[in-house]
């Protein structure tokens, strides 16, 4: 899809210019742009609509665009050497897609992306983004900082998947998703992606994921209310990492 632009003019009417400006500024390495620069970037960009399970771009395709998720959920998928597809993670509102292509010498996407439900994305021409980094040292510095953070997170993902114990993988994931607030009391993790994709991300079956979540709930460590996972006892959750499943 990436090679053939498919803007949705009706979709563009759903989003006010101010909303799109805030979306752009929500990307850390674009946050320093002034109003005129953001408006110029938006003038060259377009809103695209994706149907559920539609692919936005494919791994190794030329990276002509960068994207920001406006609404919906997108799954990042990496094709492995043996022909399988590994779910890297899922990206929701405000999350950028295709950034790693900016440092690819071939100028291609390093993974594929699939919409998990009806989704809108803002498509920004990649050459515009490269030009911004050339003319704004602050943007380039922040981009490299975010790239280092992305690498760290992917290394943590690899470390997570090396844990043989499924419960340890789940608990480690929950702890990583906790908001950074130091306020006392329960903290909430939003479970907005389908369970089967979360299970795939954690290298387990959906049935195993449901069983382990039920076990944590029964222990009093968490409570689940629809799409809200409430951590009731963080220490009890951490103690689970020290015990066998």
PDB file of C-alpha atoms in Angstrom:
ATOM      1  CA  UNK A   1       0.000   0.000   0.000  1.00  0.00           C
ATOM      2  CA  UNK A   2       2.832   2.383   0.782  1.00  0.00           C
ATOM      3  CA  UNK A   3       3.949   2.635  -2.832  1.00  0.00           C
ATOM      4  CA  UNK A   4       0.484   3.735  -3.992  1.00  0.00           C
ATOM      5  CA  UNK A   5      -0.785   6.678  -1.918  1.00  0.00           C
ATOM      6  CA  UNK A   6      -4.429   6.310  -0.980  1.00  0.00           C
ATOM      7  CA  UNK A   7      -5.547   9.427   0.856  1.00  0.00           C
ATOM      8  CA  UNK A   8      -9.034   9.521   2.317  1.00  0.00           C
ATOM      9  CA  UNK A   9     -10.542  12.969   1.809  1.00  0.00           C
ATOM     10  CA  UNK A  10     -13.555  12.067   3.924  1.00  0.00           C
ATOM     11  CA  UNK A  11     -11.230  10.920   6.697  1.00  0.00           C
ATOM     12  CA  UNK A  12      -9.403  14.244   6.640  1.00  0.00           C
ATOM     13  CA  UNK A  13     -12.638  15.973   7.590  1.00  0.00           C
ATOM     14  CA  UNK A  14     -12.753  13.930  10.787  1.00  0.00           C
ATOM     15  CA  UNK A  15      -9.617  15.570  12.173  1.00  0.00           C
ATOM     16  CA  UNK A  16      -9.177  19.251  12.883  1.00  0.00           C
ATOM     17  CA  UNK A  17      -5.893  20.973  11.957  1.00  0.00           C
ATOM     18  CA  UNK A  18      -5.162  21.633  15.628  1.00  0.00           C
ATOM     19  CA  UNK A  19      -5.575  17.936  16.407  1.00  0.00           C
ATOM     20  CA  UNK A  20      -3.123  17.010  13.662  1.00  0.00           C
ATOM     21  CA  UNK A  21      -0.643  19.684  14.815  1.00  0.00           C
ATOM     22  CA  UNK A  22      -0.763  18.240  18.335  1.00  0.00           C
ATOM     23  CA  UNK A  23      -0.257  14.789  16.879  1.00  0.00           C
ATOM     24  CA  UNK A  24       2.891  15.889  15.044  1.00  0.00           C
ATOM     25  CA  UNK A  25       4.256  17.687  18.097  1.00  0.00           C
ATOM     26  CA  UNK A  26       3.609  14.555  20.133  1.00  0.00           C
ATOM     27  CA  UNK A  27       6.450  12.870  18.232  1.00  0.00           C
ATOM     28  CA  UNK A  28       9.435  13.889  20.401  1.00  0.00           C
ATOM     29  CA  UNK A  29      11.861  14.648  17.564  1.00  0.00           C
ATOM     30  CA  UNK A  30       9.261  16.854  15.851  1.00  0.00           C
ATOM     31  CA  UNK A  31       8.151  18.668  18.987  1.00  0.00           C
ATOM     32  CA  UNK A  32      10.541  21.628  18.520  1.00  0.00           C
ATOM     33  CA  UNK A  33       9.040  22.695  15.174  1.00  0.00           C
ATOM     34  CA  UNK A  34       7.321  26.081  15.112  1.00  0.00           C
ATOM     35  CA  UNK A  35       3.752  26.598  13.859  1.00  0.00           C
ATOM     36  CA  UNK A  36       4.761  27.456  10.292  1.00  0.00           C
ATOM     37  CA  UNK A  37       6.994  24.400  10.021  1.00  0.00           C
ATOM     38  CA  UNK A  38       4.288  22.099  11.350  1.00  0.00           C
ATOM     39  CA  UNK A  39       1.735  23.606   8.959  1.00  0.00           C
ATOM     40  CA  UNK A  40       4.127  23.151   6.022  1.00  0.00           C
ATOM     41  CA  UNK A  41       4.670  19.523   7.019  1.00  0.00           C
ATOM     42  CA  UNK A  42       0.917  18.929   7.261  1.00  0.00           C
ATOM     43  CA  UNK A  43       0.355  20.578   3.880  1.00  0.00           C
ATOM     44  CA  UNK A  44       2.589  17.916   2.322  1.00  0.00           C
ATOM     45  CA  UNK A  45       0.989  15.094   4.312  1.00  0.00           C
ATOM     46  CA  UNK A  46      -2.277  13.196   4.042  1.00  0.00           C
ATOM     47  CA  UNK A  47      -4.665  11.218   6.213  1.00  0.00           C
ATOM     48  CA  UNK A  48      -5.163   7.596   5.198  1.00  0.00           C
ATOM     49  CA  UNK A  49      -7.832   5.133   6.214  1.00  0.00           C
ATOM     50  CA  UNK A  50      -7.067   1.457   6.767  1.00  0.00           C
ATOM     51  CA  UNK A  51      -9.595  -1.329   7.027  1.00  0.00           C
ATOM     52  CA  UNK A  52      -9.227  -4.004   9.667  1.00  0.00           C
ATOM     53  CA  UNK A  53      -6.321  -6.347   8.778  1.00  0.00           C
ATOM     54  CA  UNK A  54      -5.179  -4.138   5.902  1.00  0.00           C
ATOM     55  CA  UNK A  55      -1.403  -3.841   5.498  1.00  0.00           C
ATOM     56  CA  UNK A  56      -0.008  -0.303   5.521  1.00  0.00           C
ATOM     57  CA  UNK A  57       3.476  -1.182   4.255  1.00  0.00           C
ATOM     58  CA  UNK A  58       5.585  -4.275   3.843  1.00  0.00           C
ATOM     59  CA  UNK A  59       9.061  -5.130   5.040  1.00  0.00           C
ATOM     60  CA  UNK A  60      11.830  -4.272   2.533  1.00  0.00           C
ATOM     61  CA  UNK A  61       9.533  -1.993   0.480  1.00  0.00           C
ATOM     62  CA  UNK A  62      10.917   1.488  -0.359  1.00  0.00           C
ATOM     63  CA  UNK A  63      10.239   3.828   2.582  1.00  0.00           C
ATOM     64  CA  UNK A  64       8.585   6.809   0.920  1.00  0.00           C
ATOM     65  CA  UNK A  65       6.484   7.766   3.943  1.00  0.00           C
ATOM     66  CA  UNK A  66       6.583   7.961   7.710  1.00  0.00           C
ATOM     67  CA  UNK A  67       3.341   7.582   9.627  1.00  0.00           C
ATOM     68  CA  UNK A  68       1.707   8.622  12.885  1.00  0.00           C
ATOM     69  CA  UNK A  69      -1.287   6.670  14.168  1.00  0.00           C
ATOM     70  CA  UNK A  70      -4.304   8.955  14.599  1.00  0.00           C
ATOM     71  CA  UNK A  71      -6.771   6.298  15.726  1.00  0.00           C
ATOM     72  CA  UNK A  72      -6.919   2.523  15.843  1.00  0.00           C
ATOM     73  CA  UNK A  73      -4.126  -0.007  16.384  1.00  0.00           C
ATOM     74  CA  UNK A  74      -1.293  -1.155  14.125  1.00  0.00           C
ATOM     75  CA  UNK A  75       0.736  -4.344  14.546  1.00  0.00           C
ATOM     76  CA  UNK A  76       4.462  -4.335  13.721  1.00  0.00           C
ATOM     77  CA  UNK A  77       5.582  -7.595  12.131  1.00  0.00           C
ATOM     78  CA  UNK A  78       9.046  -8.841  11.212  1.00  0.00           C
ATOM     79  CA  UNK A  79       9.456 -11.632   8.649  1.00  0.00           C
ATOM     80  CA  UNK A  80      11.961 -14.188   9.894  1.00  0.00           C
ATOM     81  CA  UNK A  81      14.466 -16.145   7.808  1.00  0.00           C
ATOM     82  CA  UNK A  82      12.413 -19.342   8.097  1.00  0.00           C
ATOM     83  CA  UNK A  83       9.333 -17.623   6.669  1.00  0.00           C
ATOM     84  CA  UNK A  84       7.453 -17.000   9.894  1.00  0.00           C
ATOM     85  CA  UNK A  85       6.049 -13.655  11.040  1.00  0.00           C
ATOM     86  CA  UNK A  86       7.037 -12.391  14.483  1.00  0.00           C
ATOM     87  CA  UNK A  87       4.893  -9.743  16.186  1.00  0.00           C
ATOM     88  CA  UNK A  88       7.202  -7.037  17.495  1.00  0.00           C
ATOM     89  CA  UNK A  89       4.629  -4.861  19.242  1.00  0.00           C
ATOM     90  CA  UNK A  90       1.438  -2.899  18.642  1.00  0.00           C
ATOM     91  CA  UNK A  91       1.223   0.867  18.159  1.00  0.00           C
ATOM     92  CA  UNK A  92      -1.746   3.055  19.072  1.00  0.00           C
ATOM     93  CA  UNK A  93      -2.672   6.744  18.857  1.00  0.00           C
ATOM     94  CA  UNK A  94       0.314   9.071  18.615  1.00  0.00           C
ATOM     95  CA  UNK A  95       2.787   6.314  17.840  1.00  0.00           C
ATOM     96  CA  UNK A  96       5.120   6.778  14.847  1.00  0.00           C
ATOM     97  CA  UNK A  97       5.665   4.078  12.217  1.00  0.00           C
ATOM     98  CA  UNK A  98       8.608   3.614   9.871  1.00  0.00           C
ATOM     99  CA  UNK A  99      11.156   5.717  11.766  1.00  0.00           C
ATOM    100  CA  UNK A 100      13.847   3.051  11.554  1.00  0.00           C
ATOM    101  CA  UNK A 101      13.821   3.396   7.771  1.00  0.00           C
ATOM    102  CA  UNK A 102      15.433   6.815   8.266  1.00  0.00           C
ATOM    103  CA  UNK A 103      18.693   5.102   9.219  1.00  0.00           C
ATOM    104  CA  UNK A 104      18.439   2.252   6.735  1.00  0.00           C
ATOM    105  CA  UNK A 105      21.145   2.572   4.090  1.00  0.00           C
ATOM    106  CA  UNK A 106      18.789   0.975   1.553  1.00  0.00           C
ATOM    107  CA  UNK A 107      15.943   3.332   2.479  1.00  0.00           C
ATOM    108  CA  UNK A 108      13.485   0.484   3.067  1.00  0.00           C
ATOM    109  CA  UNK A 109      11.072  -0.470   5.821  1.00  0.00           C
ATOM    110  CA  UNK A 110      12.557  -2.885   8.327  1.00  0.00           C
ATOM    111  CA  UNK A 111       9.208  -4.443   9.274  1.00  0.00           C
ATOM    112  CA  UNK A 112       5.626  -4.698   8.025  1.00  0.00           C
ATOM    113  CA  UNK A 113       2.568  -3.039   9.575  1.00  0.00           C
ATOM    114  CA  UNK A 114      -1.008  -4.336   9.749  1.00  0.00           C
ATOM    115  CA  UNK A 115      -4.087  -2.495  11.028  1.00  0.00           C
ATOM    116  CA  UNK A 116      -5.846  -4.575  13.690  1.00  0.00           C
ATOM    117  CA  UNK A 117      -9.070  -2.584  13.402  1.00  0.00           C
ATOM    118  CA  UNK A 118     -10.338   0.402  11.432  1.00  0.00           C
ATOM    119  CA  UNK A 119      -7.418   2.811  11.643  1.00  0.00           C
ATOM    120  CA  UNK A 120      -6.428   6.306  10.514  1.00  0.00           C
ATOM    121  CA  UNK A 121      -2.814   7.350  10.051  1.00  0.00           C
ATOM    122  CA  UNK A 122      -1.107  10.583   9.089  1.00  0.00           C
ATOM    123  CA  UNK A 123       1.272   9.933   6.173  1.00  0.00           C
ATOM    124  CA  UNK A 124       4.281  12.282   6.074  1.00  0.00           C
ATOM    125  CA  UNK A 125       6.732  12.274   3.146  1.00  0.00           C
ATOM    126  CA  UNK A 126      10.005  10.746   4.351  1.00  0.00           C
ATOM    127  CA  UNK A 127      12.158  13.251   2.379  1.00  0.00           C
ATOM    128  CA  UNK A 128      10.519  16.086   4.346  1.00  0.00           C
ATOM    129  CA  UNK A 129      11.473  14.414   7.603  1.00  0.00           C
ATOM    130  CA  UNK A 130      15.061  13.889   6.459  1.00  0.00           C
ATOM    131  CA  UNK A 131      15.248  17.545   5.420  1.00  0.00           C
ATOM    132  CA  UNK A 132      14.037  18.624   8.854  1.00  0.00           C
ATOM    133  CA  UNK A 133      16.795  16.635  10.530  1.00  0.00           C
ATOM    134  CA  UNK A 134      19.353  18.191   8.179  1.00  0.00           C
ATOM    135  CA  UNK A 135      18.244  21.729   9.022  1.00  0.00           C
ATOM    136  CA  UNK A 136      17.364  21.256  12.712  1.00  0.00           C
ATOM    137  CA  UNK A 137      20.194  19.835  14.829  1.00  0.00           C
ATOM    138  CA  UNK A 138      17.794  19.595  17.792  1.00  0.00           C
ATOM    139  CA  UNK A 139      15.472  17.354  15.781  1.00  0.00           C
ATOM    140  CA  UNK A 140      18.373  15.156  14.730  1.00  0.00           C
ATOM    141  CA  UNK A 141      19.720  14.889  18.279  1.00  0.00           C
ATOM    142  CA  UNK A 142      16.297  13.958  19.658  1.00  0.00           C
ATOM    143  CA  UNK A 143      15.781  11.464  16.839  1.00  0.00           C
ATOM    144  CA  UNK A 144      19.063   9.716  17.701  1.00  0.00           C
ATOM    145  CA  UNK A 145      18.117   9.713  21.374  1.00  0.00           C
ATOM    146  CA  UNK A 146      14.780   8.091  20.539  1.00  0.00           C
ATOM    147  CA  UNK A 147      16.517   5.612  18.265  1.00  0.00           C
ATOM    148  CA  UNK A 148      18.738   4.557  21.166  1.00  0.00           C
ATOM    149  CA  UNK A 149      15.639   4.164  23.333  1.00  0.00           C
ATOM    150  CA  UNK A 150      13.972   2.080  20.624  1.00  0.00           C
ATOM    151  CA  UNK A 151      17.029  -0.166  20.462  1.00  0.00           C
ATOM    152  CA  UNK A 152      17.020  -0.544  24.246  1.00  0.00           C
ATOM    153  CA  UNK A 153      13.346  -1.514  24.213  1.00  0.00           C
ATOM    154  CA  UNK A 154      13.901  -4.101  21.486  1.00  0.00           C
ATOM    155  CA  UNK A 155      16.819  -5.565  23.468  1.00  0.00           C
ATOM    156  CA  UNK A 156      14.491  -5.783  26.463  1.00  0.00           C
ATOM    157  CA  UNK A 157      11.965  -7.549  24.248  1.00  0.00           C
ATOM    158  CA  UNK A 158      14.618 -10.073  23.258  1.00  0.00           C
ATOM    159  CA  UNK A 159      15.575 -10.601  26.883  1.00  0.00           C
ATOM    160  CA  UNK A 160      11.907 -11.035  27.750  1.00  0.00           C
ATOM    161  CA  UNK A 161      11.399 -13.760  25.153  1.00  0.00           C
ATOM    162  CA  UNK A 162      14.441 -15.692  26.369  1.00  0.00           C
ATOM    163  CA  UNK A 163      12.614 -16.333  29.639  1.00  0.00           C
ATOM    164  CA  UNK A 164      11.357 -19.896  29.399  1.00  0.00           C
ATOM    165  CA  UNK A 165       8.606 -19.292  31.940  1.00  0.00           C
ATOM    166  CA  UNK A 166       5.430 -17.862  30.376  1.00  0.00           C
ATOM    167  CA  UNK A 167       4.328 -16.238  33.637  1.00  0.00           C
ATOM    168  CA  UNK A 168       7.660 -14.424  33.898  1.00  0.00           C
ATOM    169  CA  UNK A 169       7.202 -13.067  30.372  1.00  0.00           C
ATOM    170  CA  UNK A 170       3.705 -11.818  31.169  1.00  0.00           C
ATOM    171  CA  UNK A 171       4.640 -10.208  34.478  1.00  0.00           C
ATOM    172  CA  UNK A 172       7.712  -8.561  32.958  1.00  0.00           C
ATOM    173  CA  UNK A 173       5.510  -7.146  30.206  1.00  0.00           C
ATOM    174  CA  UNK A 174       2.954  -5.765  32.690  1.00  0.00           C
ATOM    175  CA  UNK A 175       5.667  -4.131  34.781  1.00  0.00           C
ATOM    176  CA  UNK A 176       7.152  -2.474  31.689  1.00  0.00           C
ATOM    177  CA  UNK A 177       3.752  -1.026  30.758  1.00  0.00           C
ATOM    178  CA  UNK A 178       3.096   0.557  34.144  1.00  0.00           C
ATOM    179  CA  UNK A 179       2.811   4.365  34.044  1.00  0.00           C
ATOM    180  CA  UNK A 180       5.746   6.191  35.590  1.00  0.00           C
ATOM    181  CA  UNK A 181       3.724   7.938  38.286  1.00  0.00           C
ATOM    182  CA  UNK A 182       5.031   7.516  41.805  1.00  0.00           C
ATOM    183  CA  UNK A 183       1.624   8.170  43.308  1.00  0.00           C
ATOM    184  CA  UNK A 184       0.452   5.538  45.751  1.00  0.00           C
ATOM    185  CA  UNK A 185      -2.454   3.288  44.937  1.00  0.00           C
ATOM    186  CA  UNK A 186      -3.373   1.028  42.011  1.00  0.00           C
ATOM    187  CA  UNK A 187      -1.903   1.716  38.595  1.00  0.00           C
ATOM    188  CA  UNK A 188      -3.594   0.868  35.325  1.00  0.00           C
ATOM    189  CA  UNK A 189      -2.353  -0.819  32.158  1.00  0.00           C
ATOM    190  CA  UNK A 190      -4.688  -0.514  29.170  1.00  0.00           C
ATOM    191  CA  UNK A 191      -5.224  -3.757  27.263  1.00  0.00           C
ATOM    192  CA  UNK A 192      -6.518  -2.241  24.044  1.00  0.00           C
ATOM    193  CA  UNK A 193      -5.023  -4.710  21.552  1.00  0.00           C
ATOM    194  CA  UNK A 194      -6.661  -8.086  20.861  1.00  0.00           C
ATOM    195  CA  UNK A 195      -5.504 -10.770  23.263  1.00  0.00           C
ATOM    196  CA  UNK A 196      -4.328 -13.021  20.462  1.00  0.00           C
ATOM    197  CA  UNK A 197      -1.826 -10.397  19.307  1.00  0.00           C
ATOM    198  CA  UNK A 198      -0.640  -9.703  22.842  1.00  0.00           C
ATOM    199  CA  UNK A 199      -0.206 -13.444  23.257  1.00  0.00           C
ATOM    200  CA  UNK A 200       1.770 -13.595  19.996  1.00  0.00           C
ATOM    201  CA  UNK A 201       3.961 -10.734  21.187  1.00  0.00           C
ATOM    202  CA  UNK A 202       4.689 -12.703  24.362  1.00  0.00           C
ATOM    203  CA  UNK A 203       5.270 -16.002  22.514  1.00  0.00           C
ATOM    204  CA  UNK A 204       2.346 -17.867  24.067  1.00  0.00           C
ATOM    205  CA  UNK A 205      -1.114 -19.029  23.055  1.00  0.00           C
ATOM    206  CA  UNK A 206      -4.221 -16.910  23.827  1.00  0.00           C
ATOM    207  CA  UNK A 207      -5.415 -19.710  26.096  1.00  0.00           C
ATOM    208  CA  UNK A 208      -2.183 -19.583  28.105  1.00  0.00           C
ATOM    209  CA  UNK A 209      -2.439 -15.791  28.362  1.00  0.00           C
ATOM    210  CA  UNK A 210      -6.011 -15.988  29.686  1.00  0.00           C
ATOM    211  CA  UNK A 211      -5.029 -18.682  32.193  1.00  0.00           C
ATOM    212  CA  UNK A 212      -2.070 -16.696  33.523  1.00  0.00           C
ATOM    213  CA  UNK A 213      -4.070 -13.469  33.791  1.00  0.00           C
ATOM    214  CA  UNK A 214      -6.687 -15.410  35.746  1.00  0.00           C
ATOM    215  CA  UNK A 215      -3.998 -16.768  38.054  1.00  0.00           C
ATOM    216  CA  UNK A 216      -2.659 -13.266  38.749  1.00  0.00           C
ATOM    217  CA  UNK A 217      -6.181 -12.017  39.386  1.00  0.00           C
ATOM    218  CA  UNK A 218      -6.918 -14.857  41.804  1.00  0.00           C
ATOM    219  CA  UNK A 219      -3.711 -14.093  43.693  1.00  0.00           C
ATOM    220  CA  UNK A 220      -4.860 -10.529  44.307  1.00  0.00           C
ATOM    221  CA  UNK A 221      -2.006  -8.971  42.333  1.00  0.00           C
ATOM    222  CA  UNK A 222      -4.229  -7.562  39.589  1.00  0.00           C
ATOM    223  CA  UNK A 223      -7.824  -6.967  38.632  1.00  0.00           C
ATOM    224  CA  UNK A 224      -9.146  -6.901  35.065  1.00  0.00           C
ATOM    225  CA  UNK A 225     -12.079  -4.703  34.098  1.00  0.00           C
ATOM    226  CA  UNK A 226     -12.652  -5.008  30.351  1.00  0.00           C
ATOM    227  CA  UNK A 227      -9.653  -3.237  28.795  1.00  0.00           C
ATOM    228  CA  UNK A 228      -8.205  -2.052  32.113  1.00  0.00           C
ATOM    229  CA  UNK A 229      -5.655  -4.152  33.943  1.00  0.00           C
ATOM    230  CA  UNK A 230      -5.367  -2.686  37.438  1.00  0.00           C
ATOM    231  CA  UNK A 231      -2.246  -3.550  39.419  1.00  0.00           C
ATOM    232  CA  UNK A 232      -3.480  -3.917  42.998  1.00  0.00           C
ATOM    233  CA  UNK A 233      -0.248  -5.180  44.539  1.00  0.00           C
ATOM    234  CA  UNK A 234       2.899  -4.413  42.575  1.00  0.00           C
ATOM    235  CA  UNK A 235       5.173  -6.162  45.056  1.00  0.00           C
ATOM    236  CA  UNK A 236       3.121  -9.342  44.833  1.00  0.00           C
ATOM    237  CA  UNK A 237       3.425  -9.072  41.068  1.00  0.00           C
ATOM    238  CA  UNK A 238       7.204  -8.727  41.314  1.00  0.00           C
ATOM    239  CA  UNK A 239       7.385 -11.641  43.750  1.00  0.00           C
ATOM    240  CA  UNK A 240       5.806 -13.812  41.065  1.00  0.00           C
ATOM    241  CA  UNK A 241       9.034 -13.467  39.071  1.00  0.00           C
ATOM    242  CA  UNK A 242      10.874 -15.258  41.881  1.00  0.00           C
ATOM    243  CA  UNK A 243       8.564 -18.262  42.028  1.00  0.00           C
ATOM    244  CA  UNK A 244       8.018 -21.109  39.628  1.00  0.00           C
ATOM    245  CA  UNK A 245       4.854 -21.204  37.507  1.00  0.00           C
TER     246      UNK A 245
END
